[in-house]
PDB file of C-alpha atoms in Angstrom:
ATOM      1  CA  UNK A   9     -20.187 -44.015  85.093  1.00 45.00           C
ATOM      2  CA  UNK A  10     -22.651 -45.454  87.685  1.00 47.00           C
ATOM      3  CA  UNK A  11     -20.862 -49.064  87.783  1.00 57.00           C
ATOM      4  CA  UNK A  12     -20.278 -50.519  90.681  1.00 69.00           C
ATOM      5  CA  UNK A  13     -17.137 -52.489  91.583  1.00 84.00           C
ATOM      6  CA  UNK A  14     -16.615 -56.276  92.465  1.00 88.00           C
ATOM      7  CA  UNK A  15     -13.638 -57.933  93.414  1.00 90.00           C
ATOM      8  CA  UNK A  16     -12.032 -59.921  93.762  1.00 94.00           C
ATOM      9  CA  UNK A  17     -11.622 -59.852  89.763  1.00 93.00           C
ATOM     10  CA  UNK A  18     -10.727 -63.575  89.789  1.00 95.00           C
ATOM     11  CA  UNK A  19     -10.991 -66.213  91.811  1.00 97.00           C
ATOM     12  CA  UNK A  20      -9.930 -70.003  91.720  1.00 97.00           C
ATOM     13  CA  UNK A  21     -10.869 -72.666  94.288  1.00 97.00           C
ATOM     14  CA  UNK A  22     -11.215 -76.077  94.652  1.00 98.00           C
ATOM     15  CA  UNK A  23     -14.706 -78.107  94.368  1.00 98.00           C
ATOM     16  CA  UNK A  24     -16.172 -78.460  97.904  1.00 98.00           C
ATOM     17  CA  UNK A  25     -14.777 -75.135  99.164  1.00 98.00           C
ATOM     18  CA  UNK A  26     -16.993 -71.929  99.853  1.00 98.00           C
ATOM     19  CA  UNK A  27     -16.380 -68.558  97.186  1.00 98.00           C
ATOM     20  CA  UNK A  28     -17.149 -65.482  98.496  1.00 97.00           C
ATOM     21  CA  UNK A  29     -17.513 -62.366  95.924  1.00 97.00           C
ATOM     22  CA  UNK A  30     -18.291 -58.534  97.193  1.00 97.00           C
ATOM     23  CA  UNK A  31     -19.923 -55.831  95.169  1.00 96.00           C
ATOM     24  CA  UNK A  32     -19.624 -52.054  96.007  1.00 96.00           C
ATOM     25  CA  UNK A  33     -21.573 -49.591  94.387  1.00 94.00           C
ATOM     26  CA  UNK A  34     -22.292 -45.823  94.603  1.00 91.00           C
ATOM     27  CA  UNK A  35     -25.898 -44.642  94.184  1.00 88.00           C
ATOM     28  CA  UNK A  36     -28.911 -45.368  96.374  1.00 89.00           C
ATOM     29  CA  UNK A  37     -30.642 -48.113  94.907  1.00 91.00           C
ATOM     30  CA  UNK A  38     -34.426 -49.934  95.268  1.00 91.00           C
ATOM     31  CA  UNK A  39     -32.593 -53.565  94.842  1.00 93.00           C
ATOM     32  CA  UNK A  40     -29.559 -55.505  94.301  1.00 95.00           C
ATOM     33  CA  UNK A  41     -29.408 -58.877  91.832  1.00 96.00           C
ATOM     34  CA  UNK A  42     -26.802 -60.887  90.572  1.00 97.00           C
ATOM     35  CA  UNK A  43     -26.430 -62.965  87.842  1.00 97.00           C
ATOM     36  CA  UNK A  44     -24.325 -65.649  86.558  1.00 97.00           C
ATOM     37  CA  UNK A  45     -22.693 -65.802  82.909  1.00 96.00           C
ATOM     38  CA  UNK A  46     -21.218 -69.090  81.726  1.00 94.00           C
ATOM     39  CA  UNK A  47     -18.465 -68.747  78.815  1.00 88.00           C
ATOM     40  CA  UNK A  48     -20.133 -67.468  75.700  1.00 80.00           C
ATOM     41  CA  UNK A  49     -23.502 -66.931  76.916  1.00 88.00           C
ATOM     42  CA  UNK A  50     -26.271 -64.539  78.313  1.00 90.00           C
ATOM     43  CA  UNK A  51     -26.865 -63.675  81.757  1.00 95.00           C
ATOM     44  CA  UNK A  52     -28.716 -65.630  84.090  1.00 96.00           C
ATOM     45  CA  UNK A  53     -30.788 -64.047  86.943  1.00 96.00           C
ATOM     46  CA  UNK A  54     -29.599 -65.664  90.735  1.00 97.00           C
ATOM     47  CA  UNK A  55     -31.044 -63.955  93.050  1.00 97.00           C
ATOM     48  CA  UNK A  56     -32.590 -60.470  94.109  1.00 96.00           C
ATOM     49  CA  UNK A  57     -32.449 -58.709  97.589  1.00 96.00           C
ATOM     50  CA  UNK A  58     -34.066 -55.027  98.281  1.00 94.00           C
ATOM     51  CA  UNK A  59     -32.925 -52.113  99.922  1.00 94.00           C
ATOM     52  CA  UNK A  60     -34.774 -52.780 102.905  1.00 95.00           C
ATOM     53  CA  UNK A  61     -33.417 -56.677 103.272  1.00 97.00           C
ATOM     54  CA  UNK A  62     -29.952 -57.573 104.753  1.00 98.00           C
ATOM     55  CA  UNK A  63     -29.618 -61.042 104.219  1.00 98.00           C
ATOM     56  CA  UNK A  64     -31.300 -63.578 101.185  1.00 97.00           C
ATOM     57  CA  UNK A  65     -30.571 -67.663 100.757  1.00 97.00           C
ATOM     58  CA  UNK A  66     -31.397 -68.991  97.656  1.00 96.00           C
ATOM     59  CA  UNK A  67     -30.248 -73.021  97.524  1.00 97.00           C
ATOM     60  CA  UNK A  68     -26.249 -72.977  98.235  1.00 98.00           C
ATOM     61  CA  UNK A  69     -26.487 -69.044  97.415  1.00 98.00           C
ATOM     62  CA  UNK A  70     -26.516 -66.820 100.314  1.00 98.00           C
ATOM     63  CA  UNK A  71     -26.383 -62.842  99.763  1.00 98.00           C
ATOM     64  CA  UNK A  72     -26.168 -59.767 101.961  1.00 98.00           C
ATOM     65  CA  UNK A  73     -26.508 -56.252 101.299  1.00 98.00           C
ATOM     66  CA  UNK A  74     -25.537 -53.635 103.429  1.00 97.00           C
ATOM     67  CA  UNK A  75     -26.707 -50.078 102.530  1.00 95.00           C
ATOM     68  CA  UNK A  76     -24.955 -48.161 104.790  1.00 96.00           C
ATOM     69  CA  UNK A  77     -21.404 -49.541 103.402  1.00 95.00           C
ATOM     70  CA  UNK A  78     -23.103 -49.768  99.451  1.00 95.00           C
ATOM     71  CA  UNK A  79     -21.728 -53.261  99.604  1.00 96.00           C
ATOM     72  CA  UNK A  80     -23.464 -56.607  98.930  1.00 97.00           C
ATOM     73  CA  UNK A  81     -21.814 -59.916  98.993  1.00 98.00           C
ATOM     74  CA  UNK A  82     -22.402 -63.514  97.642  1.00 98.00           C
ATOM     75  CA  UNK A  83     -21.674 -66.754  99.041  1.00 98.00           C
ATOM     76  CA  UNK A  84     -21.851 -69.827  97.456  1.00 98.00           C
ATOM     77  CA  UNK A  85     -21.330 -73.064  99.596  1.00 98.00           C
ATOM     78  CA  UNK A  86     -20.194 -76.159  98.532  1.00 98.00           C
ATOM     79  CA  UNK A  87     -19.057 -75.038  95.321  1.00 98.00           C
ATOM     80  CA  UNK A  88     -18.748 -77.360  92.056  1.00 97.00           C
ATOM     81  CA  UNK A  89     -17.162 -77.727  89.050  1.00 97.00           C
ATOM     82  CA  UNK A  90     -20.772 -76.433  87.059  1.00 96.00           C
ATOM     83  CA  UNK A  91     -20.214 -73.543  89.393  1.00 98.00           C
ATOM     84  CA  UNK A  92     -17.315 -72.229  86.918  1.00 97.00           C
ATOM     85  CA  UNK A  93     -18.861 -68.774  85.799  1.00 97.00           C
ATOM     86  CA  UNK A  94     -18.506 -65.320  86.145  1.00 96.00           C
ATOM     87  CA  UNK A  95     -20.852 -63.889  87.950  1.00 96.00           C
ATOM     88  CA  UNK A  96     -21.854 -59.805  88.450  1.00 95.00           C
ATOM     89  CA  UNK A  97     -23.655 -57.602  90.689  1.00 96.00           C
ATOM     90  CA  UNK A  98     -26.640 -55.381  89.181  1.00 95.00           C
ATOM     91  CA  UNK A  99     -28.236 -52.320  90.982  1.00 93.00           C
ATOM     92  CA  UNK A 100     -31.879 -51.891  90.045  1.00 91.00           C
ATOM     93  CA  UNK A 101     -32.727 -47.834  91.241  1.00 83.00           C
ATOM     94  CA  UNK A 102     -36.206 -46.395  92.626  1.00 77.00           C
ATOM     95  CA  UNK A 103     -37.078 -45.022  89.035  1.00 80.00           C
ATOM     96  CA  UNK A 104     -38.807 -48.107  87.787  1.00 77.00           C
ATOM     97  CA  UNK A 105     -37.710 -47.957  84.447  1.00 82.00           C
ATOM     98  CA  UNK A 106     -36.077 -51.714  84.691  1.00 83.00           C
ATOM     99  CA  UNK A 107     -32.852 -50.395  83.973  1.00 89.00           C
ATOM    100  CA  UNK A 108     -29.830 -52.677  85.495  1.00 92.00           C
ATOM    101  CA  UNK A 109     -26.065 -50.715  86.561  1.00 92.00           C
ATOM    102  CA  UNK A 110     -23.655 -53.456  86.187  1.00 93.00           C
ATOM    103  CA  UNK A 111     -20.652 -54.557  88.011  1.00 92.00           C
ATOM    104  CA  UNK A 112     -17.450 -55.622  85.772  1.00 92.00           C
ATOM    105  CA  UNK A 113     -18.026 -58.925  87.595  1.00 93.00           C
ATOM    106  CA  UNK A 114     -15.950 -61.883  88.850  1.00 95.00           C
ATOM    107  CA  UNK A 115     -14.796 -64.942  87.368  1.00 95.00           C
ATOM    108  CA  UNK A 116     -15.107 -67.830  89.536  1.00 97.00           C
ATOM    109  CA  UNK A 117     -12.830 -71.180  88.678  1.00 97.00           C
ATOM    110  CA  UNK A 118     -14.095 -74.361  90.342  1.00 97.00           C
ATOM    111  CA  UNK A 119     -11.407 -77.115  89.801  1.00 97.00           C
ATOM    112  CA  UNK A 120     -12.709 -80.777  90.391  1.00 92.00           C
TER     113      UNK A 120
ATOM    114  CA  UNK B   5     -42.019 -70.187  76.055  1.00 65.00           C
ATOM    115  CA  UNK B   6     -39.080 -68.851  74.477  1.00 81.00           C
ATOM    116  CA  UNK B   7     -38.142 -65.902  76.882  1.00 95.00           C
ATOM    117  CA  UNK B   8     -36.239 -63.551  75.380  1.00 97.00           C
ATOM    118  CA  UNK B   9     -34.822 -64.069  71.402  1.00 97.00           C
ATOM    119  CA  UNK B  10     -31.867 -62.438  69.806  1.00 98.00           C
ATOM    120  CA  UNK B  11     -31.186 -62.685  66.112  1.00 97.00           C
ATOM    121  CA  UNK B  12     -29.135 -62.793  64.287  1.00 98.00           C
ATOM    122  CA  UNK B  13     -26.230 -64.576  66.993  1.00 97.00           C
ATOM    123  CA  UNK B  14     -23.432 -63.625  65.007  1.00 97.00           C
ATOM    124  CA  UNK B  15     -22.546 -60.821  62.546  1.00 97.00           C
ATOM    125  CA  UNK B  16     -19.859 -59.368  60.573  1.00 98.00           C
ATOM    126  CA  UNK B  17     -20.133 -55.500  59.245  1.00 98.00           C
ATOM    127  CA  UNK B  18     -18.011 -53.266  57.337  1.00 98.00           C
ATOM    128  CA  UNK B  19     -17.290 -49.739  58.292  1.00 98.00           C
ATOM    129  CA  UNK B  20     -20.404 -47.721  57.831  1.00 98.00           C
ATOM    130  CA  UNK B  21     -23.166 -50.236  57.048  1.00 98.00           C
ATOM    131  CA  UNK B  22     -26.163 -50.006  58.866  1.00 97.00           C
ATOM    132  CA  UNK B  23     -27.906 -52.934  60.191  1.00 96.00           C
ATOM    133  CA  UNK B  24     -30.858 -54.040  62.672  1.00 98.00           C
ATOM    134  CA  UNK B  25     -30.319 -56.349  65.699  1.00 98.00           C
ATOM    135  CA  UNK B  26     -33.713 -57.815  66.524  1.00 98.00           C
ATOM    136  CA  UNK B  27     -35.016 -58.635  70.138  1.00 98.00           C
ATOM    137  CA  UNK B  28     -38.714 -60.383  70.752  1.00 98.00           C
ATOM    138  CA  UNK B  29     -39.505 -61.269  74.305  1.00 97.00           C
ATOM    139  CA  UNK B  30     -42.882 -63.787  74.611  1.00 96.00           C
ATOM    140  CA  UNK B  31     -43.612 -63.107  78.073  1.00 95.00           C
ATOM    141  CA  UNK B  32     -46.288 -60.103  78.425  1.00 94.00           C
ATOM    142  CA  UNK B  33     -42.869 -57.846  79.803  1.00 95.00           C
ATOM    143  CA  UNK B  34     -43.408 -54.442  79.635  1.00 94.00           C
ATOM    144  CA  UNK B  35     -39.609 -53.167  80.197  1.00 95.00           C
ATOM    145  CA  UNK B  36     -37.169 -53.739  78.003  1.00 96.00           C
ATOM    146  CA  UNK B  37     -33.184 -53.365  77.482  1.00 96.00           C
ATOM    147  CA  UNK B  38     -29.586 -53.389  75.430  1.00 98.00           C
ATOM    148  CA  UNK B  39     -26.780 -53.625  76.476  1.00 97.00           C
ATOM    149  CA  UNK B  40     -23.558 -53.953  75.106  1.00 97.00           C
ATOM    150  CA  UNK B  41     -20.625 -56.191  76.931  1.00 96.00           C
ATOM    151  CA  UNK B  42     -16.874 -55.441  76.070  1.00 93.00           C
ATOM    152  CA  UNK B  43     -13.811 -57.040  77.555  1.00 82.00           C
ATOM    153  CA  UNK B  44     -13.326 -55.821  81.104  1.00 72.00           C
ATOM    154  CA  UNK B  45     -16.098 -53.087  81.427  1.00 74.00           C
ATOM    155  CA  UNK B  46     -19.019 -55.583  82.509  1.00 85.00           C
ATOM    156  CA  UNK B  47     -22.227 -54.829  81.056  1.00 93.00           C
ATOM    157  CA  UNK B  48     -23.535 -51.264  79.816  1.00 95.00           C
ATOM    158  CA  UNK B  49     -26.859 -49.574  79.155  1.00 95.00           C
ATOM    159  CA  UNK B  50     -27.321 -48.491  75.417  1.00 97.00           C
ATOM    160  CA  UNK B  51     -31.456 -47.656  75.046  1.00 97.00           C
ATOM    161  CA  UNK B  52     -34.337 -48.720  77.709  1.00 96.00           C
ATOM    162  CA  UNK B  53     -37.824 -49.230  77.055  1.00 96.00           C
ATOM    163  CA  UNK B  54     -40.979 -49.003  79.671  1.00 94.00           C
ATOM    164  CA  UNK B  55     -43.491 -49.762  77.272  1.00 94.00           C
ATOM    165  CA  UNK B  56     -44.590 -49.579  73.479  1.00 95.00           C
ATOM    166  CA  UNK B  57     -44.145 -46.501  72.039  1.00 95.00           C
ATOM    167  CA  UNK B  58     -41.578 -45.155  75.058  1.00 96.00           C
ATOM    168  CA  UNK B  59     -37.794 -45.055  74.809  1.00 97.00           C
ATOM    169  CA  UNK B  60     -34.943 -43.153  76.639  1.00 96.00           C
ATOM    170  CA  UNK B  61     -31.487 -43.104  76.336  1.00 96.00           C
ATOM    171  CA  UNK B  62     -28.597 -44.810  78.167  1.00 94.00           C
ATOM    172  CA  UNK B  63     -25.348 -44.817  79.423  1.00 93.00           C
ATOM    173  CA  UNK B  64     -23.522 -45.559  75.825  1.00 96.00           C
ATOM    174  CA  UNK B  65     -26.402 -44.690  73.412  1.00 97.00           C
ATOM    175  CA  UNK B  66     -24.349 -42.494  70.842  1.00 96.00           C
ATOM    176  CA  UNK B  67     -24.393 -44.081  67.335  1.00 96.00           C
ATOM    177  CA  UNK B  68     -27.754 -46.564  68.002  1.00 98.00           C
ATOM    178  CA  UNK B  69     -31.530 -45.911  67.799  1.00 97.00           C
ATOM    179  CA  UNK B  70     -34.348 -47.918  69.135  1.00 98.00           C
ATOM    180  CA  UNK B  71     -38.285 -47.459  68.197  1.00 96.00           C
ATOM    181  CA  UNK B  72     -41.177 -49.770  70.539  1.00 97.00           C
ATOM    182  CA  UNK B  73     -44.108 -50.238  68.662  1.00 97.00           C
ATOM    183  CA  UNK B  74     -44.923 -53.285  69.939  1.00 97.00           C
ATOM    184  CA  UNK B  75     -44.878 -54.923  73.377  1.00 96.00           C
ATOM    185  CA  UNK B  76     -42.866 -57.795  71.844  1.00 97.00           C
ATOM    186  CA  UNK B  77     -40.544 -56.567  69.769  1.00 98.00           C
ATOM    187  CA  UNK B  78     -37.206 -54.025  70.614  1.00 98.00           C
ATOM    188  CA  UNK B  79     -34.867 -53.746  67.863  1.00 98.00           C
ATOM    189  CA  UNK B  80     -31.444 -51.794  67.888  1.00 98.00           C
ATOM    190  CA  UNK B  81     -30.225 -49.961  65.053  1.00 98.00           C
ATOM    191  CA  UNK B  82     -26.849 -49.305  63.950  1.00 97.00           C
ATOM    192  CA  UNK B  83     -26.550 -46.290  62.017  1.00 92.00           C
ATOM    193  CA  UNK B  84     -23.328 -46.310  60.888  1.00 97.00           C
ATOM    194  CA  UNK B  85     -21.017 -49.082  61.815  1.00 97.00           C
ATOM    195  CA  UNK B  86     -17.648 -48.282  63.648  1.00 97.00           C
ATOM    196  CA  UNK B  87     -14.747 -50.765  64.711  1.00 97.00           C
ATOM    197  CA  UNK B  88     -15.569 -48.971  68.538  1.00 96.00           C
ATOM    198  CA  UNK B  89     -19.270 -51.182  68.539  1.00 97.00           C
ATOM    199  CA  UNK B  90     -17.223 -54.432  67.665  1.00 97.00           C
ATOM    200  CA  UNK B  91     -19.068 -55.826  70.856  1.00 97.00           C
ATOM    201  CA  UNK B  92     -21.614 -58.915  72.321  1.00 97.00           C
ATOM    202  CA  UNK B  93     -25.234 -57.121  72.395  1.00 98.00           C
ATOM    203  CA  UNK B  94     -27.727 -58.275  74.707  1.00 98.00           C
ATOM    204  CA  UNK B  95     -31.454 -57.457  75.139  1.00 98.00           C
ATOM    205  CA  UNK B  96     -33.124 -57.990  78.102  1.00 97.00           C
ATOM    206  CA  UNK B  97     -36.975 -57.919  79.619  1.00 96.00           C
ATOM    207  CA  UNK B  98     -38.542 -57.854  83.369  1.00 94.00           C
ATOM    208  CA  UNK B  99     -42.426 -58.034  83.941  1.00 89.00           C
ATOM    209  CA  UNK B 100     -42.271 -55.182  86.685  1.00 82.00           C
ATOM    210  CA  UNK B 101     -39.450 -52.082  86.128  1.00 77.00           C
ATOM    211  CA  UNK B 102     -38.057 -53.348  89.826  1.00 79.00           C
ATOM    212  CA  UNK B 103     -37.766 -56.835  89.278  1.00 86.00           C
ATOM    213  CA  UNK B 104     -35.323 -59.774  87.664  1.00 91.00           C
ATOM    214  CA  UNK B 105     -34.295 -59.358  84.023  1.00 94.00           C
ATOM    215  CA  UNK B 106     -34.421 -62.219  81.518  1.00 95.00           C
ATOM    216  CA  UNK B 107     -31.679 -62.201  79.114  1.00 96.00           C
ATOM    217  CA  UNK B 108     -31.497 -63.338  74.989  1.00 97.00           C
ATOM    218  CA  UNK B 109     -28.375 -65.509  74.374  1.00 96.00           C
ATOM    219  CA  UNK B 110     -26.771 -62.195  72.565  1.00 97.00           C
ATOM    220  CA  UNK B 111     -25.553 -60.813  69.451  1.00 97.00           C
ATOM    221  CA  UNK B 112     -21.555 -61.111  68.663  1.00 97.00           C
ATOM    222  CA  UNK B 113     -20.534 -58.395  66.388  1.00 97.00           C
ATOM    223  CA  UNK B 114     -17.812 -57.547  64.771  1.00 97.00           C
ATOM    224  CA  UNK B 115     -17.167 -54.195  62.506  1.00 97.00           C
ATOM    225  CA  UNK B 116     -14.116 -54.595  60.487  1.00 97.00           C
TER     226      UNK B 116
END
């Protein structure tokens, strides 16, 4: 299997504070995306970064990608209670075929 | 718009029936995706599409076909159902083979 990793698995915080969640992966890839997932329903796109950007801010969302390591984390600032998700990494590879390699993603807990 | 439509959102087979899970996308996308989600394992590839008439294989494609005739439409085919593709199916689309996916709301099945 091609799927990357994330960690950490789970991850509980309070509202206000800042979650962090990595991704790791193993093949060369064209770009990077994550999504969010709230309970029960599909996936919603974040944000995207290429290969050849290091560092992407979106609203709260702040993401970095590091190529060298095969690592990409995101940040999200401020967090709140809507936040509560889980949320996964997705490599997108040079082939252009629009096929996604999945992380086994992170579930984030935002308590109010 | 609609995006990206999955019917039906909830199903119940027997061993060994065959059935059809349909996915229409109204957004001109020329890619587009399954994928199955279990417990644990994140998301995984079944069948890919880069156009009408064009399909390739996944990561877990064994015991499901897909057929593109037309831009909008992407169905999945169970052959034969087993209890191992009790699962949540999702279809996806992206406009460009590098960019972000839109995802259906997904299909909740379960093969008794």
């Amino acid at each position: 299997s091609q799927q990357g990793e994330e960690d950490p698995q789970a991850l509980s915080i309070q509202e206000g504070e800042n979650a962090t969640m990595n991704c790791s992966y193993k093949t060369s890839i064209n770009n990077l995306q994550w999504y969010r997932q709230n309970s029960g329903r599909g996936l919603v796109h974040l944000i995207l970064i290429r290969s050849n950007e290091r560092e992407k801010h979106s609203g709260r969302l702040r993401v970095t990608l590091d190529t060298s390591k095969k690592s990409s984390s995101l940040l999200i600032t401020a967090s709140r209670a809507a936040d509560t998700a889980s949320y996964f990494c997705a490599t997108g590879s040079s082939s252009n075929t629009g096929k996604l390699i999945f992380g086994q993603g992170t579930t984030l807990q935002v308590k109010p | 718009n609609a995006g990206v439509t999955q019917t039906p959102k909830f199903q119940v087979l027997k061993t060994g029936q065959s059935m059809t899970l349909q996915c229409a996308q109204d957004m001109n996308h020329e890619y587009m995706s399954w994928y199955r989600q279990d417990p644990g394992m994140g998301l995984r590839l079944i069948h890919y599409s880069v156009g009408a008439g064009i399909t390739d294989q996944g990561e877990v494609p064994n015991g499901y076909n897909v057929s593109r005739s037309t831009t909008e439409d992407f169905p999945l085919r169970l052959l034969s159902a087993a209890p191992s593709q009790t699962s949540v199916y999702f279809c996806a689309s992206s406009y460009r083979g590098m960019a972000e996916a839109f995802f259906g709301q997904g299909t909740r099945l379960t093969v008794v």
